[in-house]
mmCIF file of C-alpha atoms in Angstrom:
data_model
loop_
_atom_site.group_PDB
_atom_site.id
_atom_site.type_symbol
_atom_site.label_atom_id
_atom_site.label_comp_id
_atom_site.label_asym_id
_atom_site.label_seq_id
_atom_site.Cartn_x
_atom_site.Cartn_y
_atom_site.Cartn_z
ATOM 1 C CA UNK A 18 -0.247 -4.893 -24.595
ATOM 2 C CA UNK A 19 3.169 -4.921 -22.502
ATOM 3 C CA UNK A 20 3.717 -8.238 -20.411
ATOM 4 C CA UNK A 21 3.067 -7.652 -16.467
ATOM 5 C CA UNK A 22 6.988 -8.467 -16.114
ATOM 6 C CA UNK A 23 8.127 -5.852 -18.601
ATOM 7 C CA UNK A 24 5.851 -3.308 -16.563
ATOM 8 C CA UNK A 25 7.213 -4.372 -13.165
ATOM 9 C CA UNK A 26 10.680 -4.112 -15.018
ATOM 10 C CA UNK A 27 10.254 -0.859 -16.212
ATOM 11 C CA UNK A 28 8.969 0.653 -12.650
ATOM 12 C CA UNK A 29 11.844 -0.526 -10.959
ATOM 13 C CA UNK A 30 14.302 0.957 -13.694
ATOM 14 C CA UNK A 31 12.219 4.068 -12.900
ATOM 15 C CA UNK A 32 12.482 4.568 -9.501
ATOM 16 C CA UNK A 33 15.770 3.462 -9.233
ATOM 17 C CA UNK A 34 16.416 6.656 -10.943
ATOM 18 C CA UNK A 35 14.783 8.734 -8.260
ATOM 19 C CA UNK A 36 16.832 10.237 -5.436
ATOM 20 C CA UNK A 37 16.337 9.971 -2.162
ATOM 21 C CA UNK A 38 15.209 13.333 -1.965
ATOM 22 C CA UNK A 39 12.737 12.771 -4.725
ATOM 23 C CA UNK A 40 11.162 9.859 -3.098
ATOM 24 C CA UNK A 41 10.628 11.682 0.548
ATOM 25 C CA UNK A 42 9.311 14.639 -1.205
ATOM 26 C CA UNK A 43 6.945 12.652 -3.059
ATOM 27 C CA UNK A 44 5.992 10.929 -0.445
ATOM 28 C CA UNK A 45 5.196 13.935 1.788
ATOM 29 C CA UNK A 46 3.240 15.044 -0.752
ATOM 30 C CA UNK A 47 1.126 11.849 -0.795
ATOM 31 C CA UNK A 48 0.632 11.481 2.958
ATOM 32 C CA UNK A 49 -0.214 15.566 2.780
ATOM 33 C CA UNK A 50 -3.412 14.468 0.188
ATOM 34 C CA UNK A 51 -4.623 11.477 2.177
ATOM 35 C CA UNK A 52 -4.261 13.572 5.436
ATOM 36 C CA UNK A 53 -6.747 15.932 3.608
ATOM 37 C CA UNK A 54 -9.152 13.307 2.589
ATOM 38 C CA UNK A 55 -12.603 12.820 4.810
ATOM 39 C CA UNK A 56 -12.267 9.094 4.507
ATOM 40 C CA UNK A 57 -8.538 9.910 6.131
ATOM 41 C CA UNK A 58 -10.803 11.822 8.977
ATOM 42 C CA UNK A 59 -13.278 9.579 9.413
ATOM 43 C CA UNK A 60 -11.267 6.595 8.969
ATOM 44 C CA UNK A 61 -10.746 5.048 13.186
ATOM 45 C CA UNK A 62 -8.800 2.008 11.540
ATOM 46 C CA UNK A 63 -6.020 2.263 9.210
ATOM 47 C CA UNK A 64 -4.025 -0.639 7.182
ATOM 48 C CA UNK A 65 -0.761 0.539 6.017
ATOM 49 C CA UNK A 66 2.379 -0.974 4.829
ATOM 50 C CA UNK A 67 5.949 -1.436 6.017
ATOM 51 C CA UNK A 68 7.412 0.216 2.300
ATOM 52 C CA UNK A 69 10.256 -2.306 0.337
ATOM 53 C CA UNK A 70 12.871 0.051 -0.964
ATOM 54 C CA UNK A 71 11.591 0.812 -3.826
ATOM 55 C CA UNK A 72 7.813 1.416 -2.864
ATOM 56 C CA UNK A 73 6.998 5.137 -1.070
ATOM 57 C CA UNK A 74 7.956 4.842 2.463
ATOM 58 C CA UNK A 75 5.910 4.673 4.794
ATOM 59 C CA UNK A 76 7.727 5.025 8.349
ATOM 60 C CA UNK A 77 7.275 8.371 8.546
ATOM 61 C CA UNK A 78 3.465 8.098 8.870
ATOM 62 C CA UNK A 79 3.059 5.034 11.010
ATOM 63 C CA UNK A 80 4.052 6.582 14.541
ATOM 64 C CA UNK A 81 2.559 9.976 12.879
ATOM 65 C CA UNK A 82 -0.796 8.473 12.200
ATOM 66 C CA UNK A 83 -1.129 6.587 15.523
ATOM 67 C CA UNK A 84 -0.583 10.151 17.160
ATOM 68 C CA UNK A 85 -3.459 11.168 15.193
ATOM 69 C CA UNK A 86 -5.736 8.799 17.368
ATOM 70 C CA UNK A 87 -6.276 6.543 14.337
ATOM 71 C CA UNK A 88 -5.753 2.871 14.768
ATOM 72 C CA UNK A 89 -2.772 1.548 12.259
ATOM 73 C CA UNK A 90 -2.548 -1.838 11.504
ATOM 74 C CA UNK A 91 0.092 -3.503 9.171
ATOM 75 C CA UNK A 92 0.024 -6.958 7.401
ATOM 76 C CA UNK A 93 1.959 -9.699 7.929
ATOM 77 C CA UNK A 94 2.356 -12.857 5.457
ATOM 78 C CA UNK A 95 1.429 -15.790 6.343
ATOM 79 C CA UNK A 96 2.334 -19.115 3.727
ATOM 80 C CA UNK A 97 -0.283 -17.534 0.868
ATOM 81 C CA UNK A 98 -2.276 -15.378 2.595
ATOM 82 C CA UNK A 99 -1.671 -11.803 4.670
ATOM 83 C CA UNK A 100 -3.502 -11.126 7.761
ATOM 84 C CA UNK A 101 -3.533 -7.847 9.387
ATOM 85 C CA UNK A 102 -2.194 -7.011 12.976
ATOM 86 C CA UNK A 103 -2.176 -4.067 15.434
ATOM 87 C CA UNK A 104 1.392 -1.634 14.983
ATOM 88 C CA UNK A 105 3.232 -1.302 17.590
ATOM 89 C CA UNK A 106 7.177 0.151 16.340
ATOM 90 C CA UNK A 107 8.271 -2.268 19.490
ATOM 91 C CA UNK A 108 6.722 -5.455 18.315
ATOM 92 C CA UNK A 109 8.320 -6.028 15.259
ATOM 93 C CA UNK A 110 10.380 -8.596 13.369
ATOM 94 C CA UNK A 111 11.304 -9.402 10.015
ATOM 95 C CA UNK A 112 9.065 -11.636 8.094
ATOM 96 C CA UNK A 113 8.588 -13.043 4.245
ATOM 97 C CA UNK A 114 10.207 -11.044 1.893
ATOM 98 C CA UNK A 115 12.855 -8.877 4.623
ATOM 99 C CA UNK A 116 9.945 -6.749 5.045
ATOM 100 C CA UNK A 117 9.274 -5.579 8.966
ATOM 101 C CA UNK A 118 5.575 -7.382 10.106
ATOM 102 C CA UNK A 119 4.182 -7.726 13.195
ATOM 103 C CA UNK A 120 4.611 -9.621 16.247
ATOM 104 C CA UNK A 121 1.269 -9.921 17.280
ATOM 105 C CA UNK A 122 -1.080 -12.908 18.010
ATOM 106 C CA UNK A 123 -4.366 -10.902 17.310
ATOM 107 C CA UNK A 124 -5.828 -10.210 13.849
ATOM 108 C CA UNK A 125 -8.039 -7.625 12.717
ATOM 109 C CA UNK A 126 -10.837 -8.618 11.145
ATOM 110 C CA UNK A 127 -11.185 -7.327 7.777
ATOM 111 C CA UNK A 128 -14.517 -5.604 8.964
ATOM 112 C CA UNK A 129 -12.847 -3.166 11.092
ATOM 113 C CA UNK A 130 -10.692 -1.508 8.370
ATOM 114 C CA UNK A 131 -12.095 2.005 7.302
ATOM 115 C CA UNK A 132 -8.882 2.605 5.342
ATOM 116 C CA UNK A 133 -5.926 0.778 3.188
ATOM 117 C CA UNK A 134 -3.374 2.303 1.191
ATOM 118 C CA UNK A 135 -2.472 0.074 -1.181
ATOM 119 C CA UNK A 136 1.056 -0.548 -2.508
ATOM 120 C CA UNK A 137 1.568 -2.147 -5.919
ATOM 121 C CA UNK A 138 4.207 -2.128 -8.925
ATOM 122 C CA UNK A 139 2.245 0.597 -11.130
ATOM 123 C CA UNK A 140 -1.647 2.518 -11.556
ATOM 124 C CA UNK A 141 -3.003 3.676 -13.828
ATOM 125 C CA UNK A 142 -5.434 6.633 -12.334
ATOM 126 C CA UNK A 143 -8.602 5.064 -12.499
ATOM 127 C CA UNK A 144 -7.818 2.389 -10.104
ATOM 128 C CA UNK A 145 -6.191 -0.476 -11.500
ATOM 129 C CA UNK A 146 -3.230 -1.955 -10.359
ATOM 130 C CA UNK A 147 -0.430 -4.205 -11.308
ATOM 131 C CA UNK A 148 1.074 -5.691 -7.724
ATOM 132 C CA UNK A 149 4.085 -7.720 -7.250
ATOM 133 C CA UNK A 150 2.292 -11.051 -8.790
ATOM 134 C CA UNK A 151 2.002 -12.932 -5.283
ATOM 135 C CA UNK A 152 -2.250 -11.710 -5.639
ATOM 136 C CA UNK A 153 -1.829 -10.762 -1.503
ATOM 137 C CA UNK A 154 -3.639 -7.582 -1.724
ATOM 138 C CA UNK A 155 -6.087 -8.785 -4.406
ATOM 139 C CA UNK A 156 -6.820 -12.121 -2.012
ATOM 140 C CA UNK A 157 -7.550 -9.760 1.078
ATOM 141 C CA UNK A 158 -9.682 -7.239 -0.763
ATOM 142 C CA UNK A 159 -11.510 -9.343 -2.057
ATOM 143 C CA UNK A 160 -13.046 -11.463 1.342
ATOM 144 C CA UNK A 161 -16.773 -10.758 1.532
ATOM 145 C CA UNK A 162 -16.626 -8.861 5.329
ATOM 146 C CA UNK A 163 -13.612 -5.985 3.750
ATOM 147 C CA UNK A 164 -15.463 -3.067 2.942
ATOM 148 C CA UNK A 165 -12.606 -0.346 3.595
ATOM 149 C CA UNK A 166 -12.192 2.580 1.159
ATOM 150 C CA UNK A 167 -8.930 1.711 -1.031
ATOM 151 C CA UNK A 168 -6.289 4.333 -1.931
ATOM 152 C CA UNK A 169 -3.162 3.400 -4.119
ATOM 153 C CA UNK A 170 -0.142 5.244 -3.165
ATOM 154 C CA UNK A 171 2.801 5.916 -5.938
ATOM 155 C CA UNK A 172 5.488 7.897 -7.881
ATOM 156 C CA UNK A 173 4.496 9.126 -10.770
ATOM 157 C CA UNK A 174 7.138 6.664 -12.385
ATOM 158 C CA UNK A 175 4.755 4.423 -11.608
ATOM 159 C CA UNK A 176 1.641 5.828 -13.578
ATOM 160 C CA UNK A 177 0.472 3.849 -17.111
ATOM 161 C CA UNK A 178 -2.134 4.823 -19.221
ATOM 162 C CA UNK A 179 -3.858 1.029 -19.641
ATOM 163 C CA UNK A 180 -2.366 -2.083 -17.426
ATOM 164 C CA UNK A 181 -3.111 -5.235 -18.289
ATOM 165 C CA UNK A 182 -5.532 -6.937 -15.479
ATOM 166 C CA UNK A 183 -8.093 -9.915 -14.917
ATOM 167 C CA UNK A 184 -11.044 -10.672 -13.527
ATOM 168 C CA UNK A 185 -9.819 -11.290 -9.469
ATOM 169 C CA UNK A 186 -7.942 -8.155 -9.654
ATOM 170 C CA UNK A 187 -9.434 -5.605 -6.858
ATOM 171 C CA UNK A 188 -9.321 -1.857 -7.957
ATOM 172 C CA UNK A 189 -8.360 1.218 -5.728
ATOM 173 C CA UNK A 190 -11.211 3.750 -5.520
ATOM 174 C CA UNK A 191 -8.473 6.240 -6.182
ATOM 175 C CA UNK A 192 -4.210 6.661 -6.603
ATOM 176 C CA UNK A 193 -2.618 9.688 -4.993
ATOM 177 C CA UNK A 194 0.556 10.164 -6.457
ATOM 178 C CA UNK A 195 3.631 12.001 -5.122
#
């Protein structure tokens, strides 16, 4: 089995290769599936992402998805853990890692997300997924009150066969891919 490090080596070398074009249509694409999705419909609370530069953006759905009458709210990292806050595109500031997070003072409670879409280095289709190697996302799905349905969102780059994983790593119920 390939290291987790020579897997989140390879992805980058992969989508490093995309254009710019490639990675909005993709992503278009992605947000076009999920859109589709009854858990997307029924879904009144949404956690999303602020995308790193090499992850499929995800500006172009936060204001988009709030006009939708769905509730988005983004995470922000705080020491080891990530709590999730209300988006507002006017109460933001950069955080850990350069990555935009919000301002606000009150958290979500884990309880009231229907929905996350869930970044990470690679799938594979059935669920699993290899993150960055901080655990944030695995540390948050895994609290005893989150009960929101999980969808992975990725390039195709970013699709393996097998991934190595252990026992504390949370699975997506499903990957749409762009």
């Amino acid at each position: 089995m390939v290291d987790k490090m020579e897997i989140r080596r390879e992805v980058r070398r992969r989508i490093k290769e995309l254009s710019v074009e490639q990675r909005h249509n993709a992503a278009e694409r992605i947000y076009r599936e999920i859109v589709s999705k009854e858990q997307f419909h029924r879904a009144h609370c949404i956690a999303l992402f602020v995308a790193m530069k090499d992850e499929v953006p995800t500006k172009m759905v936060l204001d988009a998805w709030q006009q939708l009458g769905k509730r988005i709210v983004i995470p922000r990292v705080e020491g080891d853990i990530m709590r999730f806050y209300d988006y507002s595109a006017d109460r933001m500031t950069i955080g850990a890692f350069g990555i935009e997070e919000p301002m606000g003072s009150d958290e979500v409670a884990p309880e009231e997300i229907d929905l996350i879409i869930v970044p990470a280095r690679a799938f594979t289709l059935s669920g699993i997924r290899l993150g960055r190697g901080g655990g944030f996302y695995d540390k948050y799905m895994s609290q005893p009150s989150f009960r929101a349905y999980k969808i992975g969102i990725a390039y195709k780059e970013q699709i393996f066969e097998t991934l190595p994983y252990d026992t504390h790593d949370i699975m997506v119920n499903e990957v749409v891919v762009g």
